[in-house]
Amino acid sequence: KDEKGENVMNITIEGLHFSYGQTPVLEEIDLSIQKGEIFAIVGPNGSGKTTLLKNISGVLTPDKGALYLNMRQIADLSTWQIARQLAMVEQDREVGFDFTVREVIAIGRIPHQSRFARENKVDRERIEEAMRVCSVDSLANRLIAEISGGERQRVFLAMALAQEPKVLLLDEPTTHLDINYQAQIMEIIRAQAIDGLTVVMALHDLNLVAQYADRAAMLNKGQILEIGKPDEVLTEANIKRVFHTDVIVTKHPLVNSFYVMPLTHKFCGGQE
């Protein structure tokens, strides 16, 4: 606990194993993620990133091991109890109905409402605040199907924030987005973490991990290869081992970060 008596660890994972049928996907996963931390999960396709997020969210149940959310075992919590503490924004999420942007964001309030209850003042305030934070208030009456991919991703993030979670899980939140939308999403996430929200995200873009994550875990074939600060995890040797790609990791000239550059034939002195 911290000096205020609040739990510092939002998520603890001990000895987690998970398989799809007879195929092992995650093995011996041990993690502790702190309140207010941006924690990135990196690894190639098929390394288990999404599966790990779904185990944390309670959507999947591990074969072995334990997961704790704010000191309580997730297996002992109801879906309703989990939804009041944890929200997840999945990759390529779709809405199958002609909902307006505001109606989609209002779905985030369901865990806080009694059955068949109408929106109350608190619900409306949380919805409006989430729309403002994610800069989608001007889209409130637009149909979700009519807006761009970058706008839609901000809407789903707003829906998750309207849920008032303590923990936010994000599965590739910047995939298929232009660079301006990527920056907007990541800045929103960073601001929420500063306010105490715990963020766990799977990311392909190693440079976004370098710039925004407090810590990271690198998965390789369902096992954790390395955990630590981004510069401890995203080393040239680790990236070569896991992604089978030669890279240069170098300090960024303008910001207090570093960046990862693949070594192509051109940079290695070859001809185009």
PDB file of C-alpha atoms in Angstrom, residues 34-166:
ATOM      1  CA  GLN A  34       1.331  -0.884 -10.491  1.00  0.00           C
ATOM      2  CA  LYS A  35      -1.414   1.686 -10.157  1.00  0.00           C
ATOM      3  CA  GLY A  36      -0.993   4.522 -12.655  1.00  0.00           C
ATOM      4  CA  GLU A  37       1.513   2.605 -14.755  1.00  0.00           C
ATOM      5  CA  ILE A  38       1.518   2.322 -18.545  1.00  0.00           C
ATOM      6  CA  PHE A  39       2.604  -1.263 -19.105  1.00  0.00           C
ATOM      7  CA  ALA A  40       3.238  -2.476 -22.654  1.00  0.00           C
ATOM      8  CA  ILE A  41       3.170  -6.064 -23.878  1.00  0.00           C
ATOM      9  CA  VAL A  42       5.273  -6.601 -26.991  1.00  0.00           C
ATOM     10  CA  GLY A  43       6.052  -9.589 -29.161  1.00  0.00           C
ATOM     11  CA  PRO A  44       5.483 -10.953 -32.656  1.00  0.00           C
ATOM     12  CA  ASN A  45       2.141 -12.170 -33.961  1.00  0.00           C
ATOM     13  CA  GLY A  46       1.137 -15.363 -32.198  1.00  0.00           C
ATOM     14  CA  SER A  47       3.254 -14.694 -29.110  1.00  0.00           C
ATOM     15  CA  GLY A  48       0.194 -14.521 -26.829  1.00  0.00           C
ATOM     16  CA  LYS A  49      -0.335 -10.777 -26.317  1.00  0.00           C
ATOM     17  CA  THR A  50      -4.087 -10.725 -26.938  1.00  0.00           C
ATOM     18  CA  THR A  51      -4.568 -13.998 -25.056  1.00  0.00           C
ATOM     19  CA  LEU A  52      -2.814 -12.516 -22.024  1.00  0.00           C
ATOM     20  CA  LEU A  53      -5.079  -9.443 -22.102  1.00  0.00           C
ATOM     21  CA  LYS A  54      -8.165 -11.665 -22.320  1.00  0.00           C
ATOM     22  CA  ASN A  55      -6.977 -13.676 -19.316  1.00  0.00           C
ATOM     23  CA  ILE A  56      -6.500 -10.470 -17.327  1.00  0.00           C
ATOM     24  CA  SER A  57      -9.983  -9.287 -18.326  1.00  0.00           C
ATOM     25  CA  GLY A  58     -11.611 -12.528 -17.208  1.00  0.00           C
ATOM     26  CA  VAL A  59     -12.858 -13.365 -20.720  1.00  0.00           C
ATOM     27  CA  LEU A  60     -10.552 -16.402 -20.717  1.00  0.00           C
ATOM     28  CA  THR A  61      -9.808 -18.641 -17.742  1.00  0.00           C
ATOM     29  CA  PRO A  62      -6.224 -19.861 -17.231  1.00  0.00           C
ATOM     30  CA  ASP A  63      -5.440 -23.561 -17.039  1.00  0.00           C
ATOM     31  CA  LYS A  64      -3.150 -22.911 -14.094  1.00  0.00           C
ATOM     32  CA  GLY A  65      -2.044 -19.989 -11.953  1.00  0.00           C
ATOM     33  CA  ALA A  66      -3.800 -16.989 -10.437  1.00  0.00           C
ATOM     34  CA  LEU A  67      -4.668 -13.434 -11.462  1.00  0.00           C
ATOM     35  CA  TYR A  68      -5.461 -10.727  -8.925  1.00  0.00           C
ATOM     36  CA  LEU A  69      -7.249  -7.436  -9.549  1.00  0.00           C
ATOM     37  CA  ASN A  70      -6.767  -5.012  -6.664  1.00  0.00           C
ATOM     38  CA  MET A  71      -5.793  -7.876  -4.331  1.00  0.00           C
ATOM     39  CA  ARG A  72      -8.823 -10.012  -5.210  1.00  0.00           C
ATOM     40  CA  GLN A  73      -8.589 -13.106  -7.367  1.00  0.00           C
ATOM     41  CA  ILE A  74     -10.312 -12.466 -10.695  1.00  0.00           C
ATOM     42  CA  ALA A  75     -11.754 -15.996 -10.693  1.00  0.00           C
ATOM     43  CA  ASP A  76     -13.748 -15.043  -7.570  1.00  0.00           C
ATOM     44  CA  LEU A  77     -15.258 -11.893  -9.115  1.00  0.00           C
ATOM     45  CA  SER A  78     -18.499 -11.736 -11.070  1.00  0.00           C
ATOM     46  CA  THR A  79     -18.578 -10.252 -14.571  1.00  0.00           C
ATOM     47  CA  TRP A  80     -20.333  -7.221 -13.062  1.00  0.00           C
ATOM     48  CA  GLN A  81     -17.638  -6.750 -10.402  1.00  0.00           C
ATOM     49  CA  ILE A  82     -14.884  -6.972 -13.010  1.00  0.00           C
ATOM     50  CA  ALA A  83     -16.652  -4.483 -15.313  1.00  0.00           C
ATOM     51  CA  ARG A  84     -16.784  -1.894 -12.526  1.00  0.00           C
ATOM     52  CA  GLN A  85     -13.001  -2.033 -12.171  1.00  0.00           C
ATOM     53  CA  LEU A  86     -11.658  -2.974 -15.586  1.00  0.00           C
ATOM     54  CA  ALA A  87     -12.402  -1.960 -19.187  1.00  0.00           C
ATOM     55  CA  MET A  88     -10.980  -3.376 -22.400  1.00  0.00           C
ATOM     56  CA  VAL A  89     -10.736  -1.824 -25.854  1.00  0.00           C
ATOM     57  CA  GLU A  90     -10.337  -4.650 -28.337  1.00  0.00           C
ATOM     58  CA  GLN A  91      -8.659  -4.491 -31.715  1.00  0.00           C
ATOM     59  CA  ASP A  92     -10.895  -3.789 -34.729  1.00  0.00           C
ATOM     60  CA  ARG A  93     -14.034  -3.598 -32.618  1.00  0.00           C
ATOM     61  CA  GLU A  94     -17.304  -3.161 -34.484  1.00  0.00           C
ATOM     62  CA  VAL A  95     -20.833  -2.126 -33.504  1.00  0.00           C
ATOM     63  CA  GLY A  96     -23.552  -4.136 -35.223  1.00  0.00           C
ATOM     64  CA  PHE A  97     -26.272  -1.507 -34.845  1.00  0.00           C
ATOM     65  CA  ASP A  98     -26.852   2.018 -36.156  1.00  0.00           C
ATOM     66  CA  PHE A  99     -25.923   3.628 -32.843  1.00  0.00           C
ATOM     67  CA  THR A 100     -24.887   7.232 -32.539  1.00  0.00           C
ATOM     68  CA  VAL A 101     -21.506   8.032 -31.055  1.00  0.00           C
ATOM     69  CA  ARG A 102     -23.135   9.104 -27.805  1.00  0.00           C
ATOM     70  CA  GLU A 103     -25.175   5.894 -27.599  1.00  0.00           C
ATOM     71  CA  VAL A 104     -22.013   3.818 -28.030  1.00  0.00           C
ATOM     72  CA  ILE A 105     -20.206   5.723 -25.275  1.00  0.00           C
ATOM     73  CA  ALA A 106     -23.247   5.365 -22.995  1.00  0.00           C
ATOM     74  CA  ILE A 107     -22.766   1.576 -23.111  1.00  0.00           C
ATOM     75  CA  GLY A 108     -19.801   2.150 -20.810  1.00  0.00           C
ATOM     76  CA  ARG A 109     -22.173   3.186 -18.026  1.00  0.00           C
ATOM     77  CA  ILE A 110     -24.072  -0.139 -17.947  1.00  0.00           C
ATOM     78  CA  PRO A 111     -21.944  -1.698 -15.144  1.00  0.00           C
ATOM     79  CA  HIS A 112     -22.929   1.210 -12.886  1.00  0.00           C
ATOM     80  CA  GLN A 113     -26.667   1.023 -13.573  1.00  0.00           C
ATOM     81  CA  SER A 114     -29.318  -1.204 -12.083  1.00  0.00           C
ATOM     82  CA  ARG A 115     -31.296  -3.307 -14.538  1.00  0.00           C
ATOM     83  CA  PHE A 116     -33.697  -1.295 -16.739  1.00  0.00           C
ATOM     84  CA  ALA A 117     -32.538   1.952 -15.101  1.00  0.00           C
ATOM     85  CA  ARG A 118     -32.444   5.131 -17.157  1.00  0.00           C
ATOM     86  CA  GLU A 119     -29.456   7.451 -17.364  1.00  0.00           C
ATOM     87  CA  ASN A 120     -29.073   9.634 -14.307  1.00  0.00           C
ATOM     88  CA  LYS A 121     -27.162  12.862 -13.761  1.00  0.00           C
ATOM     89  CA  VAL A 122     -23.914  11.058 -12.895  1.00  0.00           C
ATOM     90  CA  ASP A 123     -24.164   8.910 -16.036  1.00  0.00           C
ATOM     91  CA  ARG A 124     -24.636  11.979 -18.218  1.00  0.00           C
ATOM     92  CA  GLU A 125     -21.703  13.754 -16.584  1.00  0.00           C
ATOM     93  CA  ARG A 126     -19.385  10.762 -17.086  1.00  0.00           C
ATOM     94  CA  ILE A 127     -20.446  10.360 -20.724  1.00  0.00           C
ATOM     95  CA  GLU A 128     -19.918  14.052 -21.461  1.00  0.00           C
ATOM     96  CA  GLU A 129     -16.544  14.046 -19.695  1.00  0.00           C
ATOM     97  CA  ALA A 130     -15.379  10.989 -21.665  1.00  0.00           C
ATOM     98  CA  MET A 131     -16.463  12.616 -24.934  1.00  0.00           C
ATOM     99  CA  ARG A 132     -14.588  15.791 -24.032  1.00  0.00           C
ATOM    100  CA  VAL A 133     -11.406  13.970 -22.983  1.00  0.00           C
ATOM    101  CA  CYS A 134     -11.358  11.974 -26.233  1.00  0.00           C
ATOM    102  CA  SER A 135     -12.384  14.977 -28.374  1.00  0.00           C
ATOM    103  CA  VAL A 136     -15.466  13.291 -29.818  1.00  0.00           C
ATOM    104  CA  ASP A 137     -18.132  15.609 -28.359  1.00  0.00           C
ATOM    105  CA  SER A 138     -18.643  17.204 -31.788  1.00  0.00           C
ATOM    106  CA  LEU A 139     -19.467  13.728 -33.155  1.00  0.00           C
ATOM    107  CA  ALA A 140     -22.086  12.904 -30.504  1.00  0.00           C
ATOM    108  CA  ASN A 141     -25.040  12.656 -32.896  1.00  0.00           C
ATOM    109  CA  ARG A 142     -23.178  11.041 -35.798  1.00  0.00           C
ATOM    110  CA  LEU A 143     -23.716   7.352 -36.538  1.00  0.00           C
ATOM    111  CA  ILE A 144     -20.743   5.233 -35.488  1.00  0.00           C
ATOM    112  CA  ALA A 145     -20.636   3.621 -38.958  1.00  0.00           C
ATOM    113  CA  GLU A 146     -20.215   7.013 -40.648  1.00  0.00           C
ATOM    114  CA  ILE A 147     -17.047   8.213 -38.913  1.00  0.00           C
ATOM    115  CA  SER A 148     -13.408   7.466 -39.724  1.00  0.00           C
ATOM    116  CA  GLY A 149     -11.320   4.693 -38.200  1.00  0.00           C
ATOM    117  CA  GLY A 150      -9.342   7.122 -36.068  1.00  0.00           C
ATOM    118  CA  GLU A 151     -12.508   8.785 -34.793  1.00  0.00           C
ATOM    119  CA  ARG A 152     -14.076   5.387 -34.100  1.00  0.00           C
ATOM    120  CA  GLN A 153     -11.057   4.316 -32.034  1.00  0.00           C
ATOM    121  CA  ARG A 154     -11.392   7.477 -29.921  1.00  0.00           C
ATOM    122  CA  VAL A 155     -15.100   6.690 -29.435  1.00  0.00           C
ATOM    123  CA  PHE A 156     -14.334   3.191 -28.134  1.00  0.00           C
ATOM    124  CA  LEU A 157     -11.696   4.659 -25.832  1.00  0.00           C
ATOM    125  CA  ALA A 158     -14.295   7.170 -24.583  1.00  0.00           C
ATOM    126  CA  MET A 159     -16.727   4.309 -23.949  1.00  0.00           C
ATOM    127  CA  ALA A 160     -14.080   2.567 -21.847  1.00  0.00           C
ATOM    128  CA  LEU A 161     -13.332   5.756 -19.878  1.00  0.00           C
ATOM    129  CA  ALA A 162     -17.055   6.337 -19.254  1.00  0.00           C
ATOM    130  CA  GLN A 163     -16.969   2.966 -17.514  1.00  0.00           C
ATOM    131  CA  GLU A 164     -14.733   4.579 -14.825  1.00  0.00           C
ATOM    132  CA  PRO A 165     -12.283   1.670 -14.666  1.00  0.00           C
ATOM    133  CA  LYS A 166      -9.285   1.391 -12.385  1.00  0.00           C
TER     134      LYS A 166
END
